[in-house]
mmCIF file of C-alpha atoms in Angstrom:
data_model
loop_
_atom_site.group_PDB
_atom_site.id
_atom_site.type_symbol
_atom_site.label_atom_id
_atom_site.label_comp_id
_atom_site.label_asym_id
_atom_site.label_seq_id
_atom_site.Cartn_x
_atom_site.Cartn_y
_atom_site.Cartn_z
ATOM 1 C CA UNK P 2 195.705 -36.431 215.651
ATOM 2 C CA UNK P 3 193.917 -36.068 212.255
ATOM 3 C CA UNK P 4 191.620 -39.226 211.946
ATOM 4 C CA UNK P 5 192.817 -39.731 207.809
ATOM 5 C CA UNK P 6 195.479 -37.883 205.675
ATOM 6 C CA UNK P 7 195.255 -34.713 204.104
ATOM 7 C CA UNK P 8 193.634 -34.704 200.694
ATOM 8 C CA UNK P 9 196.338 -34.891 197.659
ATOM 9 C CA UNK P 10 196.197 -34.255 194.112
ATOM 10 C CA UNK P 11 194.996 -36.674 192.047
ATOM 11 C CA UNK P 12 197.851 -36.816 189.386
ATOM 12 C CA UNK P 13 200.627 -37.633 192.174
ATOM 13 C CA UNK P 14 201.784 -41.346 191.358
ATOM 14 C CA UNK P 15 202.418 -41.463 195.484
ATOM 15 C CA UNK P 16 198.991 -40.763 196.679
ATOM 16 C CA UNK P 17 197.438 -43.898 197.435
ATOM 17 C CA UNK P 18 200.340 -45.746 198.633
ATOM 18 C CA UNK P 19 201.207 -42.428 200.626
ATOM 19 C CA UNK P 20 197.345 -42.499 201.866
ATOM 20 C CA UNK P 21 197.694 -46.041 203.091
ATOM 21 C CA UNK P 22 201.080 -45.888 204.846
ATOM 22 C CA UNK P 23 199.723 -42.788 206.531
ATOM 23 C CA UNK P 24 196.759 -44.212 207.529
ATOM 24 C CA UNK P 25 196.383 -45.233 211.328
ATOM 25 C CA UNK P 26 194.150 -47.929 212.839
ATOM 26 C CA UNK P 27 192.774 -47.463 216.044
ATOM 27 C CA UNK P 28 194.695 -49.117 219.019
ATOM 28 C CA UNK P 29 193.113 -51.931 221.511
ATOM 29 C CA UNK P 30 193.906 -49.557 224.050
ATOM 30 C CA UNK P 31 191.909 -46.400 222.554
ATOM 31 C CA UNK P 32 188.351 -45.997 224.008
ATOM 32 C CA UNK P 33 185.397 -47.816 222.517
ATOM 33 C CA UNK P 34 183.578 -44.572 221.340
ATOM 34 C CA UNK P 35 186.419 -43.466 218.829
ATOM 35 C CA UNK P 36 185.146 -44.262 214.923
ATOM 36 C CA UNK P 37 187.791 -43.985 212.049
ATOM 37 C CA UNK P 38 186.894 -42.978 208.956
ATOM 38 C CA UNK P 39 187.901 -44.531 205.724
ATOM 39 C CA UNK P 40 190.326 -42.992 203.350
ATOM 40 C CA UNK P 41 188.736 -41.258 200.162
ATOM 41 C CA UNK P 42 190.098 -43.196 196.946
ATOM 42 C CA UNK P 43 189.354 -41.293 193.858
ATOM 43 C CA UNK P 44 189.684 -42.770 190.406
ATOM 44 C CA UNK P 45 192.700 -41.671 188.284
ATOM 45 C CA UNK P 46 190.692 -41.752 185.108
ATOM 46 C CA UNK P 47 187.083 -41.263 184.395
ATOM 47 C CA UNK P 48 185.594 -43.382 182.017
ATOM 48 C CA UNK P 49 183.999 -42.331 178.480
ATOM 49 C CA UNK P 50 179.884 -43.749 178.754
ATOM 50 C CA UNK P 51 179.416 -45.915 175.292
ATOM 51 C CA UNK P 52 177.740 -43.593 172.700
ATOM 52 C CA UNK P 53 174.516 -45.432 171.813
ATOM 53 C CA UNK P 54 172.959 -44.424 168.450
ATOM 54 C CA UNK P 55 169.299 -43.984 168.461
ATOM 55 C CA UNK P 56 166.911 -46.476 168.902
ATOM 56 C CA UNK P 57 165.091 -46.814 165.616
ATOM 57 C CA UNK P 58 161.677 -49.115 167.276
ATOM 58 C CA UNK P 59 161.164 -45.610 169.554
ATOM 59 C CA UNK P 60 161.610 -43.341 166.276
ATOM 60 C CA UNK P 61 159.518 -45.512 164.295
ATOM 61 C CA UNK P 62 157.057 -45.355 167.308
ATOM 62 C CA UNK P 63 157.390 -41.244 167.364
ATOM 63 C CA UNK P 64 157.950 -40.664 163.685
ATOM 64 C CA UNK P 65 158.003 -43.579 161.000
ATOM 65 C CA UNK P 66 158.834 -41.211 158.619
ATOM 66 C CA UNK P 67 162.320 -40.775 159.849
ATOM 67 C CA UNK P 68 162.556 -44.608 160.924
ATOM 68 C CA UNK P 69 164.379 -45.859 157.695
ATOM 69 C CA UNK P 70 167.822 -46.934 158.433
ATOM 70 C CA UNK P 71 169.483 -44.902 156.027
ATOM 71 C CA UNK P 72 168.407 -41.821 157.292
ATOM 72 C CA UNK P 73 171.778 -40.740 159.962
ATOM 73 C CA UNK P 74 171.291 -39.744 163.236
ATOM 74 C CA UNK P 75 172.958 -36.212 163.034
ATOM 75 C CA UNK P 76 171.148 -35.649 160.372
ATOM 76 C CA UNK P 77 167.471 -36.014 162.348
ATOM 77 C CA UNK P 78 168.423 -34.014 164.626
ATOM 78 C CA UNK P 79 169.734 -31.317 162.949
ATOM 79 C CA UNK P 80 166.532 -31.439 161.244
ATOM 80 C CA UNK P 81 164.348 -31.056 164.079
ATOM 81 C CA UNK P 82 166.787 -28.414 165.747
ATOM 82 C CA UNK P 83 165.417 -26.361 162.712
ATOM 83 C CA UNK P 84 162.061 -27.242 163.649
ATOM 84 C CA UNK P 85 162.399 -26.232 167.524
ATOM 85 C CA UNK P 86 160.770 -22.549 166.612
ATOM 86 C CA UNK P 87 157.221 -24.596 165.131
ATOM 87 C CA UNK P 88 157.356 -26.941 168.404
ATOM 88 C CA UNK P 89 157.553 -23.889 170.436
ATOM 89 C CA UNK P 90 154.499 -22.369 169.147
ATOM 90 C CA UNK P 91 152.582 -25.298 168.817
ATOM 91 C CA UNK P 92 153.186 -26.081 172.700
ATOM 92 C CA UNK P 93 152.292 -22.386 173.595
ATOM 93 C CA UNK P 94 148.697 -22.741 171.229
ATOM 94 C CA UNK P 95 147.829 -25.098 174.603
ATOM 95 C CA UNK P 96 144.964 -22.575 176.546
ATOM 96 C CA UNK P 97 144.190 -24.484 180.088
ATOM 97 C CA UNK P 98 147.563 -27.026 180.331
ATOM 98 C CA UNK P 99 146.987 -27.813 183.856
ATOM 99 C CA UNK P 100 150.742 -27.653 185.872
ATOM 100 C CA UNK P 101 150.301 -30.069 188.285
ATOM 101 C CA UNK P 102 148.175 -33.282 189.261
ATOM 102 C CA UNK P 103 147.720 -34.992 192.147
ATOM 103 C CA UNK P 104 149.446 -38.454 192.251
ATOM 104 C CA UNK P 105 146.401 -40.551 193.486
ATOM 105 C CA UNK P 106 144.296 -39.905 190.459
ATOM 106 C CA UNK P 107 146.413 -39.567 187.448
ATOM 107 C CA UNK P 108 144.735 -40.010 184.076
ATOM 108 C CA UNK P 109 145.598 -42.091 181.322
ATOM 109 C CA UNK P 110 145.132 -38.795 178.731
ATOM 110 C CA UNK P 111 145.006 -34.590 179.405
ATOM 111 C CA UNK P 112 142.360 -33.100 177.323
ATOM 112 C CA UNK P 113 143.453 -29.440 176.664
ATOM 113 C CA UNK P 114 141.469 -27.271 174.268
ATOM 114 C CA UNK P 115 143.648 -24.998 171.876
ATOM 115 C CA UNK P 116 144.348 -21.455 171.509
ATOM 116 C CA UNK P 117 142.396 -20.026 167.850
ATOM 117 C CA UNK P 118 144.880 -18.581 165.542
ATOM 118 C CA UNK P 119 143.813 -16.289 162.798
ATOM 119 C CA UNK P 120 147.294 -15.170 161.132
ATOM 120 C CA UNK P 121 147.830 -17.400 158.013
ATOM 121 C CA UNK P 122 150.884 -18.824 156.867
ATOM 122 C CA UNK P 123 152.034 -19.724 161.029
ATOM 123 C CA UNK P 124 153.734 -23.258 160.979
ATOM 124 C CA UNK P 125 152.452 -25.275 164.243
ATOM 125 C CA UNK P 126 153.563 -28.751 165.625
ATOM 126 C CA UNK P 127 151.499 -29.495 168.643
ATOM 127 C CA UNK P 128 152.615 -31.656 171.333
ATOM 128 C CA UNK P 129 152.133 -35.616 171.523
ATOM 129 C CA UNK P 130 152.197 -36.350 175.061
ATOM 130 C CA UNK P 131 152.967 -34.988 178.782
ATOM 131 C CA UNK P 132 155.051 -35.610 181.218
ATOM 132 C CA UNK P 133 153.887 -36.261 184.656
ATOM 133 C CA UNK P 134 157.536 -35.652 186.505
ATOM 134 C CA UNK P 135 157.135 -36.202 190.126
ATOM 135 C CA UNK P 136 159.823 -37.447 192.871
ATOM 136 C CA UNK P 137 161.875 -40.907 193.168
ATOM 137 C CA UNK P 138 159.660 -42.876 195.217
ATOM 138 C CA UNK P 139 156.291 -41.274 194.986
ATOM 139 C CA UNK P 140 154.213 -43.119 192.248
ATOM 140 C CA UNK P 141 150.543 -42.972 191.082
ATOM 141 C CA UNK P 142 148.267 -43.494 193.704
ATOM 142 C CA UNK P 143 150.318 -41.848 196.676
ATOM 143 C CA UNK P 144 150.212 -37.973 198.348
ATOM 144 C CA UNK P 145 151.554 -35.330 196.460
ATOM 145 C CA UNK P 146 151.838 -33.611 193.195
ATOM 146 C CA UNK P 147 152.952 -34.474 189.897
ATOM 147 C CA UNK P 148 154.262 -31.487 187.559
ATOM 148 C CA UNK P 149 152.655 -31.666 183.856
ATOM 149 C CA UNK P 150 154.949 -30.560 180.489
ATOM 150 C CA UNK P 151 154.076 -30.997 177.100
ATOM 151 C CA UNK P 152 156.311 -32.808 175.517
ATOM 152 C CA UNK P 153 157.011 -33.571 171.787
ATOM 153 C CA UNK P 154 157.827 -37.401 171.552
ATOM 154 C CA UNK P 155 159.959 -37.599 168.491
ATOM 155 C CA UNK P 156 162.489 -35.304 170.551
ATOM 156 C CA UNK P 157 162.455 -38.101 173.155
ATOM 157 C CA UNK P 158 163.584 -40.803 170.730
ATOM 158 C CA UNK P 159 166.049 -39.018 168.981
ATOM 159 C CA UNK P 160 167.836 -37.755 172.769
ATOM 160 C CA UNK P 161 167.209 -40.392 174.701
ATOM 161 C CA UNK P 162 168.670 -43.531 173.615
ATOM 162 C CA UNK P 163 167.455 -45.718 176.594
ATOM 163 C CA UNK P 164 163.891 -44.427 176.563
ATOM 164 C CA UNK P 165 161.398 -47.274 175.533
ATOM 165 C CA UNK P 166 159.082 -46.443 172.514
ATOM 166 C CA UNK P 167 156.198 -44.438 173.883
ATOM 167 C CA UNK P 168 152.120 -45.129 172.805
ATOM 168 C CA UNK P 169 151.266 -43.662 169.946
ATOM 169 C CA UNK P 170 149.911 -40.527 170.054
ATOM 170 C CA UNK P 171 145.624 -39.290 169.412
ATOM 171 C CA UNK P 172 145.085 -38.728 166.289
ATOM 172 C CA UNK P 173 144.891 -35.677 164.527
ATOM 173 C CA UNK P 174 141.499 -34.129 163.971
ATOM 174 C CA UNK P 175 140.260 -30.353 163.123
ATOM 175 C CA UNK P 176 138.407 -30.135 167.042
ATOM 176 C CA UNK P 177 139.640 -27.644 168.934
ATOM 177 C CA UNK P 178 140.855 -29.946 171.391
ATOM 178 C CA UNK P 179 143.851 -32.157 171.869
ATOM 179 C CA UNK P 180 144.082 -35.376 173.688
ATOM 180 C CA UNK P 181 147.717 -35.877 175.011
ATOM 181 C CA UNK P 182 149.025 -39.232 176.489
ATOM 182 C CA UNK P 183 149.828 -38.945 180.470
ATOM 183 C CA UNK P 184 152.944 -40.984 181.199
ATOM 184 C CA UNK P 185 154.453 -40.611 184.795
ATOM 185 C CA UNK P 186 158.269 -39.463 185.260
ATOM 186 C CA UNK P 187 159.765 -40.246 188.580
ATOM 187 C CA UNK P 188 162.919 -38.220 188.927
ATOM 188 C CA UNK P 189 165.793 -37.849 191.707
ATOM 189 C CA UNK P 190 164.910 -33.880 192.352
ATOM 190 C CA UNK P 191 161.897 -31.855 190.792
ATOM 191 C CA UNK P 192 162.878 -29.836 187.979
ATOM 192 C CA UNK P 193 161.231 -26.532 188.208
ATOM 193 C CA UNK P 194 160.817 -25.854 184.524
ATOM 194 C CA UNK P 195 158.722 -23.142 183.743
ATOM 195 C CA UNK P 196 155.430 -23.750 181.905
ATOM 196 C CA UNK P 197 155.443 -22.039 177.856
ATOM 197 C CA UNK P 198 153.985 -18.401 177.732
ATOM 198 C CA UNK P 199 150.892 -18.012 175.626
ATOM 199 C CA UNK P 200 151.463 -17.550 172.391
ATOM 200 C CA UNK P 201 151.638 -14.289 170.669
ATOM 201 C CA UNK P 202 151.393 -13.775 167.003
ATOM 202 C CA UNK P 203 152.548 -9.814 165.904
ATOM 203 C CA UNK P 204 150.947 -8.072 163.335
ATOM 204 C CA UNK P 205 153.605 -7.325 160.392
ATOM 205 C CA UNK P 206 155.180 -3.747 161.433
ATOM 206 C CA UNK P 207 153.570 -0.897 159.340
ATOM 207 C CA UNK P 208 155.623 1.466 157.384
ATOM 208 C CA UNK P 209 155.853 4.680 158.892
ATOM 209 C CA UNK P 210 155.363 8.048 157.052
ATOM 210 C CA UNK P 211 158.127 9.768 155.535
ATOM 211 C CA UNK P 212 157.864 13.159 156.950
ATOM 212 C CA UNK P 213 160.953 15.487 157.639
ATOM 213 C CA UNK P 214 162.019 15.797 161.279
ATOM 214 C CA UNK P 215 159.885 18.745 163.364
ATOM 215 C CA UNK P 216 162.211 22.272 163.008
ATOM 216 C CA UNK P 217 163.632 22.966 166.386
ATOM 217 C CA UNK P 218 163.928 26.675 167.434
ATOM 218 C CA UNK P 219 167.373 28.037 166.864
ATOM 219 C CA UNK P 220 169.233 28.205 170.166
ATOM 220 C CA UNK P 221 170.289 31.455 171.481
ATOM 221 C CA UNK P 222 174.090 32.101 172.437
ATOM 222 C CA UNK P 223 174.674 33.231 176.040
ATOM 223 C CA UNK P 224 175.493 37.158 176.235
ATOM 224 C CA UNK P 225 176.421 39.739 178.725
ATOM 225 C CA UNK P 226 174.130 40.118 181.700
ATOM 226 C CA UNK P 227 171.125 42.449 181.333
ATOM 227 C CA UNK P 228 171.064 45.026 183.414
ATOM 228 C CA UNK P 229 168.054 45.186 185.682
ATOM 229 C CA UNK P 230 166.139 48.548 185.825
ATOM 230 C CA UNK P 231 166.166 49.821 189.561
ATOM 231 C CA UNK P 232 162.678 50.375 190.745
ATOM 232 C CA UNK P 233 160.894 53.688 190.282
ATOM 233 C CA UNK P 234 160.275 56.121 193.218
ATOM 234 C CA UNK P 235 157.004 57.380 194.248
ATOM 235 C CA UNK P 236 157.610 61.103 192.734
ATOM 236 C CA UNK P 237 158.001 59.328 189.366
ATOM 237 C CA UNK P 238 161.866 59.821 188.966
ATOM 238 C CA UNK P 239 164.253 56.509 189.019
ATOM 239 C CA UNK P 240 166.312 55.528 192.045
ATOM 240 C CA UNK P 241 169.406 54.452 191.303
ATOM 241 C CA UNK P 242 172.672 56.005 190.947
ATOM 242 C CA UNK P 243 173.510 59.252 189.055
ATOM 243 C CA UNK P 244 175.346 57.419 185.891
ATOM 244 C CA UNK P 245 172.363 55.316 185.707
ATOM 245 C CA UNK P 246 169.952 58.645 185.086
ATOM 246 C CA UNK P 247 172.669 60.408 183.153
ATOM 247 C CA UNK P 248 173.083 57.160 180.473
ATOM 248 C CA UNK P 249 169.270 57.539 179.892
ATOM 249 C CA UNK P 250 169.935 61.607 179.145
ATOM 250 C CA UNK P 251 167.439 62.544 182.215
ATOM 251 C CA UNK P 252 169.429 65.632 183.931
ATOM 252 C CA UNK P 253 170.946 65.710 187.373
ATOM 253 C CA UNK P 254 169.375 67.683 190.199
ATOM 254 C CA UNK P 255 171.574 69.952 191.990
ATOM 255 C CA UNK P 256 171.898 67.503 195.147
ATOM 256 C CA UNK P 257 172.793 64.254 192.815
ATOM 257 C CA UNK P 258 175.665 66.143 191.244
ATOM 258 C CA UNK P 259 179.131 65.633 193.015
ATOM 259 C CA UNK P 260 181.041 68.274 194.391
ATOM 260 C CA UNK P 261 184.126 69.493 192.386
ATOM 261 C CA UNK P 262 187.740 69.377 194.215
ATOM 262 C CA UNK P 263 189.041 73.013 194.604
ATOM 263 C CA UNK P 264 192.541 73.177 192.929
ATOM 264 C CA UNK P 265 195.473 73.411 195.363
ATOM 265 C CA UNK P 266 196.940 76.819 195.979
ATOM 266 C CA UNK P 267 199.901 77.822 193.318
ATOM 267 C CA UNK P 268 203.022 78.984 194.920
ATOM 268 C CA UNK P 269 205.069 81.508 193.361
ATOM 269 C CA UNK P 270 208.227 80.507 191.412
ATOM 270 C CA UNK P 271 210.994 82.489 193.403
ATOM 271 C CA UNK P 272 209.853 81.185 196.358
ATOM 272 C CA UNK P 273 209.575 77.594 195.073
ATOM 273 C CA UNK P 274 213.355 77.742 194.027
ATOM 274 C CA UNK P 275 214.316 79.372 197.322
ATOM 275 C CA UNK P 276 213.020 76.328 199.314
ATOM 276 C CA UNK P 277 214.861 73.521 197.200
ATOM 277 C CA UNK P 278 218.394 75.394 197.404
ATOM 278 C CA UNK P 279 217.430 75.373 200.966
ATOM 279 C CA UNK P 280 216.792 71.135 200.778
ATOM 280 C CA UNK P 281 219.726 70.830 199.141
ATOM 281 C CA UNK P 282 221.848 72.838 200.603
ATOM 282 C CA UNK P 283 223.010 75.460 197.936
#
């Protein structure tokens, strides 16, 4: 016997109270090793989460630019959705990010030096502070490795409503270093995220030269087959056979010329009509 009912949808009205009902206890007399397993009860609805607006102490904290309260939230981040391309370079300027740290000796700040960029007019936001996402349960100062992302923090506090306000960032000099703030990031799983690809500024694309396309020889049509010329004999006369000499005007020897038929014999006329009135009788 099946230890707990089939599974049922979950819009019938008659599923749990058919779940119950069906449901068997064990008996006093059944053995001691037999376990029962409990029925699976699913919610009928699923709840909506409360839709927190952002908190402005973290955006103030990231950006106080954007931390007035009339600014709206769709509105910031619709504005740095626009700016996602700049963040993107500025994260790839970063020359010797290192991807992962060990957990026992994390530092309070990464020092990475930058990237040199000689294209002008290249818009660049570099990052504020990194990530140091490792597993639930492993925290600074056990075994393993924590995986290092750049991160740009006035994304955080416009996404993540729960987030705390993060320190404030190094300040901004013309060295050709940056200072980012470690902060460790337990997480259920790993993400394997893959690290930014250097970055690679193209030249602007050069005109090419308007020259006419390169003439192609004309195709020829496919003819008749030529025909091949049959080898030449030692004596210096062709082989072949004796149309092939004749279509070239070269005369025929005596044996290369065929032989004529000789005409069939001529019977006389009387005796001609004498044998058909014999056929036929007369």
């Amino acid at each position: 016997m099946l230890a707990h009912p089939l599974p049922l949808p979950i819009n019938d009205r008659h599923a749990p109270s058919f779940a119950m009902s069906h449901l068997r206890r064990p008996s006093s007399s059944s053995s001691a090793t037999t376990t029962t397993t409990p029925a699976l009860q699913l919610p009928r609805t699923l709840a909506r989460p409360a839709f927190d607006v952002i908190s402005r102490a973290a955006l103030a904290a990231a950006a106080p630019e954007l931390a007035a309260e009339d600014v709206p939230d769709a509105f910031i981040r619709h504005a740095l959705g626009a700016q996602a391309p700049t963040m993107r370079a500025g994260i790839a300027l970063l020359a010797d990010l290192p991807q992962a740290l060990p957990l026992a000796g994390l530092p309070a700040r990464v020092t990475v030096p930058i990237r040199p960029v000689d294209v002008d007019g290249v818009e660049l936001a570099l990052p504020t502070h990194a990530l140091a996402v490792s597993e639930a349960g492993k925290g600074p100062g056990t075994d393993g490795l924590a995986a290092v992302y750049p991160i740009h923090a006035v994304l955080l506090a416009a996404h993540c409503t729960k987030l705390a306000p993060l320190p404030a960032p190094s300040p901004e000099s013309e060295s050709a270093t940056v200072a980012l703030p470690l902060l460790p990031a337990p997480a259920p799983l790993r993400p394997r995220l893959r690290h930014p690809p250097p970055l690679a500024v193209q030249p602007p694309p050069r005109r090419r030269a308007l020259r006419p396309p390169p003439r192609r020889p004309p195709r020829r049509l496919p003819g008749p087959p030529r025909r091949r010329r049959p080898p030449a004999r030692a004596g210096g006369r062709p082989r072949g056979p004796p149309h092939a000499a004749r279509a070239r005007g070269a005369p025929l020897r005596r044996e290369q010329q065929q032989p004529r038929r000789a005409p069939a014999p001529r019977r006389p006329r009387a005796r001609a009509l004498a044998d058909a009135r014999r056929a036929g009788g007369l």
